[in-house]
Short mmCIF file of C-alpha atoms and ligand atoms in Angstrom, two decimals:
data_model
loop_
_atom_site.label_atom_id
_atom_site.label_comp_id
_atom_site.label_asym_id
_atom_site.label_seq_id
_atom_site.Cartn_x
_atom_site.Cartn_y
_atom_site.Cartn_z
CA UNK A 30 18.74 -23.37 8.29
CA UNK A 31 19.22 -24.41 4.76
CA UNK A 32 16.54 -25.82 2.06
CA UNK A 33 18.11 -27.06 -0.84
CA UNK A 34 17.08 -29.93 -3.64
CA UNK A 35 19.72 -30.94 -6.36
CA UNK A 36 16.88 -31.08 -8.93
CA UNK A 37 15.93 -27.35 -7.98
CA UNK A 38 19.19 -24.68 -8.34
CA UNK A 39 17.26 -22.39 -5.90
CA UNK A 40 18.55 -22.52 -2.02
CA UNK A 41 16.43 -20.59 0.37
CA UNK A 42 17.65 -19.77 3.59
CA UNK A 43 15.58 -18.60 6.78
CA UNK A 44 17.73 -16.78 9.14
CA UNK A 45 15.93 -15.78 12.81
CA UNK A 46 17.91 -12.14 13.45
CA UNK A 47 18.28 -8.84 11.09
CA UNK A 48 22.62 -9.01 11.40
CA UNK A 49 21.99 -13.12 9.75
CA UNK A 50 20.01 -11.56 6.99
CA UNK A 51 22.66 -8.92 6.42
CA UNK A 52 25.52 -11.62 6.44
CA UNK A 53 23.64 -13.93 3.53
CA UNK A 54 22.62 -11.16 1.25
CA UNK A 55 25.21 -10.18 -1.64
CA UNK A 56 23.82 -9.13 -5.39
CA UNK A 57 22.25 -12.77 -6.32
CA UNK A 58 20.03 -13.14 -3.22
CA UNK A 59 16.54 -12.23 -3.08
CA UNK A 60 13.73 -11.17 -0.15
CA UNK A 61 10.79 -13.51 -0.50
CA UNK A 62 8.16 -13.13 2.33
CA UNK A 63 4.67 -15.43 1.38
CA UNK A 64 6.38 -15.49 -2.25
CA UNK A 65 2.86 -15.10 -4.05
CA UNK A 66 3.77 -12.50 -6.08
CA UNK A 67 6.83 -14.02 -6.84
CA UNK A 68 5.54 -17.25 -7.92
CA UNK A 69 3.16 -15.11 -10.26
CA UNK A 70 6.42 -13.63 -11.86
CA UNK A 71 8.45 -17.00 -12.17
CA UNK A 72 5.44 -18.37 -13.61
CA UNK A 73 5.44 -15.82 -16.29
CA UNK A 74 8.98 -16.70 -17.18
CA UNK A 75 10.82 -14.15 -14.96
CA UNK A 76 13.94 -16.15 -13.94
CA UNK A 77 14.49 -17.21 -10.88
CA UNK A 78 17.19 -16.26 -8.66
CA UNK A 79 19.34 -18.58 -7.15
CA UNK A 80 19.07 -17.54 -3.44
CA UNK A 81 16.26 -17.04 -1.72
CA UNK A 82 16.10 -15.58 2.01
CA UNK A 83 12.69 -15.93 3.55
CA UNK A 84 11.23 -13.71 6.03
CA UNK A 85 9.46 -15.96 7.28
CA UNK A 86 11.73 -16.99 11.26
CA UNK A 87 12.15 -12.86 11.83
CA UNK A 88 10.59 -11.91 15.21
CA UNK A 89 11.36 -8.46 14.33
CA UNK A 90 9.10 -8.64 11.21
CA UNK A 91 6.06 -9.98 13.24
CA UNK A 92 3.22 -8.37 15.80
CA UNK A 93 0.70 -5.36 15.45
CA UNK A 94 0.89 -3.01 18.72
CA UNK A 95 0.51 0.81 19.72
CA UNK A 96 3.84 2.50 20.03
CA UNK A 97 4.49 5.79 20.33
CA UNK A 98 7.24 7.10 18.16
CA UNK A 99 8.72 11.02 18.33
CA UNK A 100 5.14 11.62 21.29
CA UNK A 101 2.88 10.22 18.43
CA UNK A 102 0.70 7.15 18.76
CA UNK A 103 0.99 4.32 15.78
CA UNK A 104 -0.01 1.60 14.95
CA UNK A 105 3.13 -0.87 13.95
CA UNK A 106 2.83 -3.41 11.59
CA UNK A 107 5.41 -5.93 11.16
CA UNK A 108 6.32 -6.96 7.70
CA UNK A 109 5.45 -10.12 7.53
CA UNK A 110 2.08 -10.10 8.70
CA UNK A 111 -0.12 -11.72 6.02
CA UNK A 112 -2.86 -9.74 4.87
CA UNK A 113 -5.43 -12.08 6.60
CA UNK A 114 -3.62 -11.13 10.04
CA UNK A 115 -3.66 -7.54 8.64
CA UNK A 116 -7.89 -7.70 7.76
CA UNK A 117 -8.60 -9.39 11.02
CA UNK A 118 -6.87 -7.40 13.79
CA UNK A 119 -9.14 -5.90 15.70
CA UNK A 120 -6.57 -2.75 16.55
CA UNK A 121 -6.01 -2.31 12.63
CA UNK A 122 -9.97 -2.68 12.09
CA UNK A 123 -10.12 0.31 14.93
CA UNK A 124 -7.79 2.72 14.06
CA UNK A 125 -7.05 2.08 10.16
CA UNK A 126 -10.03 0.87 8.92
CA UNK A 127 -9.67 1.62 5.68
CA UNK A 128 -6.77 -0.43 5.42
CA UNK A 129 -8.58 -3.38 6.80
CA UNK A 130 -11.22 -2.64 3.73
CA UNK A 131 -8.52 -2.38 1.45
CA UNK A 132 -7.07 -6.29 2.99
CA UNK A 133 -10.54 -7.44 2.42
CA UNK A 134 -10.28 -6.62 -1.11
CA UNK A 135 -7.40 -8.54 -2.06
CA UNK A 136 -7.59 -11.86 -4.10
CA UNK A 137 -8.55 -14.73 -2.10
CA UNK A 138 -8.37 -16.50 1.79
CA UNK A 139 -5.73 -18.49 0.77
CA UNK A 140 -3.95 -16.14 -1.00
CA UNK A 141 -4.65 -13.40 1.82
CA UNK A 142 -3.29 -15.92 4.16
CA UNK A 143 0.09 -16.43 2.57
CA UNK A 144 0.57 -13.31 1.35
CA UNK A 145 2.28 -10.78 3.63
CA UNK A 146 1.57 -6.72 4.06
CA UNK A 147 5.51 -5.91 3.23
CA UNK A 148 4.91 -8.20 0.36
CA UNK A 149 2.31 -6.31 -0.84
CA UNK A 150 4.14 -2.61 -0.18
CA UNK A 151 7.68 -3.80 -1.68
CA UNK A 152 5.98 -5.08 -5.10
CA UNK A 153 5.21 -1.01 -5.01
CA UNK A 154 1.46 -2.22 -6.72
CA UNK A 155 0.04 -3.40 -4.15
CA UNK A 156 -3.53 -2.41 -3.05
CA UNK A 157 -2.85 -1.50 0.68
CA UNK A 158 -0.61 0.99 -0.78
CA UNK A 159 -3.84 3.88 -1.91
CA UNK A 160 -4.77 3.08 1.78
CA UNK A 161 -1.15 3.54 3.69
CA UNK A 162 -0.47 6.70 1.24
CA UNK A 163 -3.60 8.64 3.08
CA UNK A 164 -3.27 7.53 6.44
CA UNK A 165 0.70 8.86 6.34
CA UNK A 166 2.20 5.94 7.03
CA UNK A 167 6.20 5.39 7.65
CA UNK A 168 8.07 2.63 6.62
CA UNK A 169 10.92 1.04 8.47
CA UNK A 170 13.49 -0.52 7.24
CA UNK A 171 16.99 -2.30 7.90
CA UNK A 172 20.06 -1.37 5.53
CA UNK A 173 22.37 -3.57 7.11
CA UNK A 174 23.56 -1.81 9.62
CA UNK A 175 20.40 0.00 11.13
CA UNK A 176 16.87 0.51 11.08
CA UNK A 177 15.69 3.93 9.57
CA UNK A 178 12.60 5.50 8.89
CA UNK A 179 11.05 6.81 5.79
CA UNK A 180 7.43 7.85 4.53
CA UNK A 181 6.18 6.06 1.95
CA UNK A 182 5.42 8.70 -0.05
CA UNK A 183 9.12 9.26 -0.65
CA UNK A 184 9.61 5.53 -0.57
CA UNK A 185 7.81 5.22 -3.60
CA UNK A 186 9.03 8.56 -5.47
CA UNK A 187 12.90 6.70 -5.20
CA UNK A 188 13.87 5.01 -8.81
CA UNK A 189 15.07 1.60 -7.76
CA UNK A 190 15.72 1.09 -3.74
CA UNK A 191 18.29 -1.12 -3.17
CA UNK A 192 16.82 -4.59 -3.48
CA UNK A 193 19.40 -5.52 -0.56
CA UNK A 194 16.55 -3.76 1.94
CA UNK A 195 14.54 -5.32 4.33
CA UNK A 196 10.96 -3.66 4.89
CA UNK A 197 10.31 -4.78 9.19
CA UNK A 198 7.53 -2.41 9.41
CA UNK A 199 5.26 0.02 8.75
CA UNK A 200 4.11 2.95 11.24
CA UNK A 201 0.77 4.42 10.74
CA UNK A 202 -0.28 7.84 13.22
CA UNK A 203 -3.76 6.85 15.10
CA UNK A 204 -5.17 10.25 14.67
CA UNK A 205 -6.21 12.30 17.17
CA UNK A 206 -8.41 15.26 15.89
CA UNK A 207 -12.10 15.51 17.31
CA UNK A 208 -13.17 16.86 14.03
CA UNK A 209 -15.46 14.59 11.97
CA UNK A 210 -13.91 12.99 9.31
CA UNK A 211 -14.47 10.38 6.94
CA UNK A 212 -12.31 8.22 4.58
CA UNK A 213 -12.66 5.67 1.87
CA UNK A 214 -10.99 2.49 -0.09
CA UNK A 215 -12.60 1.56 -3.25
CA UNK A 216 -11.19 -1.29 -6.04
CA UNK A 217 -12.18 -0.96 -9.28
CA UNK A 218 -11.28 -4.31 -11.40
CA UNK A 219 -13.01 -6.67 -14.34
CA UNK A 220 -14.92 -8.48 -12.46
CA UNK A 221 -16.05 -8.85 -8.68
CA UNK A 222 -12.78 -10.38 -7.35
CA UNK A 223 -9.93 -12.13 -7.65
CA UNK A 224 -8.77 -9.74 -10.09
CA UNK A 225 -5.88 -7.12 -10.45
CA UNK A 226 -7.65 -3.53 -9.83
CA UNK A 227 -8.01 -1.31 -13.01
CA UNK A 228 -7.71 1.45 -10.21
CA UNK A 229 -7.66 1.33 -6.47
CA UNK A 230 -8.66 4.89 -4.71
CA UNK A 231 -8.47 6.11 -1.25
CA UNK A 232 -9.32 9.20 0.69
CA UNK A 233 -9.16 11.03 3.59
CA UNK A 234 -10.62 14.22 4.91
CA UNK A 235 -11.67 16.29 7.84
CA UNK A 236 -14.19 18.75 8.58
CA UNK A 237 -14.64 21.56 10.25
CA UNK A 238 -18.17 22.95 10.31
CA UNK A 239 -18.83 23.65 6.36
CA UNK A 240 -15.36 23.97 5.74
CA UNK A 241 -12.72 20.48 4.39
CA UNK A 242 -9.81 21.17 6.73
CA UNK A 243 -7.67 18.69 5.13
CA UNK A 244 -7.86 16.03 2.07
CA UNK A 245 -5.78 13.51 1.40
CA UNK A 246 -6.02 11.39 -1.81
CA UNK A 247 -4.16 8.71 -3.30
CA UNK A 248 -4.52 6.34 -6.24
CA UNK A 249 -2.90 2.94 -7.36
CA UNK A 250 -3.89 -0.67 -8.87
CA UNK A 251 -3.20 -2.16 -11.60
CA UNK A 252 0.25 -1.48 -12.59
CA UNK A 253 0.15 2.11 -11.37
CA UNK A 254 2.79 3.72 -9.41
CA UNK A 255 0.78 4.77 -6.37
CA UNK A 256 0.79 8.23 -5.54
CA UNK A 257 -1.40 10.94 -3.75
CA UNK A 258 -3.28 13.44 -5.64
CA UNK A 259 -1.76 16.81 -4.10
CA UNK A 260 -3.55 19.32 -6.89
CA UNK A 261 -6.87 17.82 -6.13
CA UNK A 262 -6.13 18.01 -2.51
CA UNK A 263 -5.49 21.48 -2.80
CA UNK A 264 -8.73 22.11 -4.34
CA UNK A 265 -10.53 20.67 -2.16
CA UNK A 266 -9.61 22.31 1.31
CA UNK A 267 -11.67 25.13 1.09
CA UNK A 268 -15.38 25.84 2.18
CA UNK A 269 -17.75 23.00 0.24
CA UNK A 270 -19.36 26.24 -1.47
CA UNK A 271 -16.47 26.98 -2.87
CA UNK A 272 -15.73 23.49 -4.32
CA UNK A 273 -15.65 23.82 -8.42
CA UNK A 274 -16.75 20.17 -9.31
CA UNK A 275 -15.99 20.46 -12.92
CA UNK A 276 -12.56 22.17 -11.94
CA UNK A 277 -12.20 19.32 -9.28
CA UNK A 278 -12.90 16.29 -12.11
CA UNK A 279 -10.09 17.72 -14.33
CA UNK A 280 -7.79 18.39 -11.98
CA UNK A 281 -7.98 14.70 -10.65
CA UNK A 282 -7.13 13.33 -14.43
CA UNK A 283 -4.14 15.50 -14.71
CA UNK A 284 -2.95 14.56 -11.05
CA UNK A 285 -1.74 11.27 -11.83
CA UNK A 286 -0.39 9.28 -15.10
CA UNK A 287 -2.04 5.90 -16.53
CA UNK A 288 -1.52 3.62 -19.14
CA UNK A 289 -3.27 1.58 -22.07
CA UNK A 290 -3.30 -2.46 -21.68
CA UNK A 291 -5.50 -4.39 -24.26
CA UNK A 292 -8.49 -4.31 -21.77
CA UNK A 293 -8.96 -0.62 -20.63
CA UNK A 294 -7.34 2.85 -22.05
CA UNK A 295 -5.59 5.31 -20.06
CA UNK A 296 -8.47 7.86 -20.75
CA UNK A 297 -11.17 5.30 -19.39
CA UNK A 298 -9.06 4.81 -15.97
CA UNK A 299 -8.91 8.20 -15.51
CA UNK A 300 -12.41 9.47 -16.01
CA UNK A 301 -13.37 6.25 -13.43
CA UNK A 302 -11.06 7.59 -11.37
CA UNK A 303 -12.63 10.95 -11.26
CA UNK A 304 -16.48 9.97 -11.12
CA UNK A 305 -15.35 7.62 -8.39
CA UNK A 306 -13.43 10.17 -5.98
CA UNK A 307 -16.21 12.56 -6.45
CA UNK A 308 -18.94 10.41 -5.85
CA UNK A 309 -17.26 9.39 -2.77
CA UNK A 310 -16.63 12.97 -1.09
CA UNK A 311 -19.81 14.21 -1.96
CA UNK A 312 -21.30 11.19 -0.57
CA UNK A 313 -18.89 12.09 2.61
CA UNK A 314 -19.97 15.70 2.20
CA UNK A 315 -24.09 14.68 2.32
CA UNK A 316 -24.51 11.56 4.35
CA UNK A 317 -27.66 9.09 3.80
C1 LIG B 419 -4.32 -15.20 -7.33
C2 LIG B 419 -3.67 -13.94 -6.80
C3 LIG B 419 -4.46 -12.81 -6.65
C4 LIG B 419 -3.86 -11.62 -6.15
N1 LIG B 419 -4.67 -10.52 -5.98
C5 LIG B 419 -4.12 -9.38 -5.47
C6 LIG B 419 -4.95 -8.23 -5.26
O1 LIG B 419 -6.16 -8.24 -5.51
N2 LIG B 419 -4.35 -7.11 -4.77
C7 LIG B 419 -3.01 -7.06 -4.45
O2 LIG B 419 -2.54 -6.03 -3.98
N3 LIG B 419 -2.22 -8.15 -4.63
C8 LIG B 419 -2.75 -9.30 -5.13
N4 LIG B 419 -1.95 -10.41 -5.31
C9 LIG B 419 -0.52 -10.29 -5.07
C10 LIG B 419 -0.02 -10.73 -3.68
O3 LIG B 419 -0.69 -11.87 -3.23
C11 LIG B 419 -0.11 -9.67 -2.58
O4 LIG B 419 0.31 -8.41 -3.08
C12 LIG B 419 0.74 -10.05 -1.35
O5 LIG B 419 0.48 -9.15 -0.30
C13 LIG B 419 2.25 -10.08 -1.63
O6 LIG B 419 2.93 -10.46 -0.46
P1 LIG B 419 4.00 -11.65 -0.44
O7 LIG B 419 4.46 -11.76 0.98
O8 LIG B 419 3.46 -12.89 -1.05
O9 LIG B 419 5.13 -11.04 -1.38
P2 LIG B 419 6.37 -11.81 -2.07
O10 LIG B 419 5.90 -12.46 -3.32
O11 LIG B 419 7.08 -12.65 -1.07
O12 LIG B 419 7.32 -10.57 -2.42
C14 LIG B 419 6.89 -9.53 -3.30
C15 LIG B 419 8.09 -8.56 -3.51
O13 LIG B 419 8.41 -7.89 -2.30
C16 LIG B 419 9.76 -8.19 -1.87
N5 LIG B 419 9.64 -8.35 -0.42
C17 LIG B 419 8.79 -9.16 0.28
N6 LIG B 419 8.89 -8.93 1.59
C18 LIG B 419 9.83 -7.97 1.75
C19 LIG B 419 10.39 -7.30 2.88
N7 LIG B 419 9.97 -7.55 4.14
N8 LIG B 419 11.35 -6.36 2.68
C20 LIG B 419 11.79 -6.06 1.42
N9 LIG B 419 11.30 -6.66 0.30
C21 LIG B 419 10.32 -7.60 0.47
C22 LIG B 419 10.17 -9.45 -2.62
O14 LIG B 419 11.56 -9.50 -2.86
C23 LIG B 419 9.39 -9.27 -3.93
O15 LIG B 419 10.09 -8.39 -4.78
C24 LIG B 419 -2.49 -11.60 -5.81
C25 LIG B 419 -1.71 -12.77 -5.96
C26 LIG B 419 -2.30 -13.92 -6.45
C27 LIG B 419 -1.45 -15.16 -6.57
#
């Protein structure tokens, strides 16, 4: 199926299998799944490029189930589910809640109901990303000839991934431990909503009696490369006596790089980024 206008140079096409997507692409062709971030770029005078293919007719890209993969329960997410699908399914809401929270937190209905969850991953800013980076998740994706798997972690760490690769979905363990745990999303922008995030945090971590078992922390928004925060994670598994707060607040600063814009320094996101992630485990550590 072809879309084409004379008065508009762009052609989009919307194959229905992975091989048809393979056969269009060549270096001038470009992925666009609910295209709101794209539409955002061309309106800033990013140019266009002259062949589109839209995600939009692949089954493979579509569903959220339970799957076990290698003996371990996930939860799949198909690339093009919009964020709206994302926030409202009751299995995400159950098992990654956090990334339901973080769904809930981006722009608008009609934006969230446009805009897809690969989308959001593949524009590597995107606020699910804090969220996916502490729940471990695994991305899928087709090269052409195959499917493979990779985390996201290392995802993100690569340079410039071939723009020729389609993200069909994301993997995400349903954990199993019986030890308490607790985790967070929080979104730090200008104003209430509807803005970019001056940071996005998340975290993970599990007890075990007075002692964090595991931590896992990761930061993103705005234009920040997301990443986890493995130094502060290290500081943290230990017995909560142990904990050095002041130790903890510099380490977090150092763990990951940020940037100046004409709103809000580098050394502003940072120290919110600190008084934020410790607020929120020692919240997790001493319950209301
Ligand atoms: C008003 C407004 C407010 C917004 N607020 C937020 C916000 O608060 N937080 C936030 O995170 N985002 C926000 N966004 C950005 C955007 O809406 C979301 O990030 C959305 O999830 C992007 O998904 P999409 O399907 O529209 O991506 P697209 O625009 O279609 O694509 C984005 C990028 O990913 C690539 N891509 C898309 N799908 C795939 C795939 N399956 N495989 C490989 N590459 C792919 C495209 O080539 C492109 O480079 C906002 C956008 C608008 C317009």
């Amino acid at each position: 199926m072809k879309i084409s206008a004379d008065a508009y140079p762009t052609t989009v096409e919307v194959p229905s299998t992975l091989s048809a997507v393979n056969e269009l692409q060549n270096q001038h062709t470009m992925i666009i799944s609910g295209g709101t971030i794209l539409q955002i770029n061309w309106e800033a005078g990013v140019e266009k490029p002259k062949h589109l293919i839209s995600t939009d007719k692949l089954q493979e890209l579509k569903g959220i189930s339970a799957v076990y993969l290698e003996g371990q329960l996930n939860l799949k997410i198909g690339a093009g589910m919009t964020i709206a699908e994302c926030l409202n399914s009751p299995i995400v809401r159950k098992n990654a809640s956090i990334l339901a929270e973080a769904c809930e937190k981006i722009a608008a209905p009609a934006v969230r109901n446009r805009g897809t969850i690969g989308g959001n991953i593949c524009s590597k800013i995107g606020d699910t990303i804090p969220a996916l980076l502490v729940l471990d998740a695994q991305l899928s994706l087709y090269n052409g000839e195959l499917e493979y798997m990779i985390s996201l972690r290392e995802w993100l760490t690569k340079p410039n991934p071939p723009s020729s690769e389609l993200l069909t979905s994301v993997y995400i363990p349903i954990a199993s431990t019986n030890l308490p745990n607790y985790s967070f999303f929080r979104k730090i922008g200008r104003r209430e909503s509807f803005t970019a995030a001056i940071i996005s945090i998340a975290g993970y971590i599990v007890f075990q009696e007075n002692h964090i078992q595991a931590a896992r922390l990761a930061i993103g928004g705005g234009a920040h490369l997301p990443c986890r925060l493995t130094s502060a994670e290290n500081e943290l598994e230990k017995a909560v006596e142990d904990i050095k707060w002041p130790l903890l607040y510099e380490v977090i600063q150092d763990d990951f790089s940020s940037y100046t814009d004409p709103f809000v320094t580098a050394e502003y996101r940072k120290k919110v980024a600190a008084n934020l992630f410790i607020a929120n485990i020692k919240e997790a550590l001493n319950p209301k």
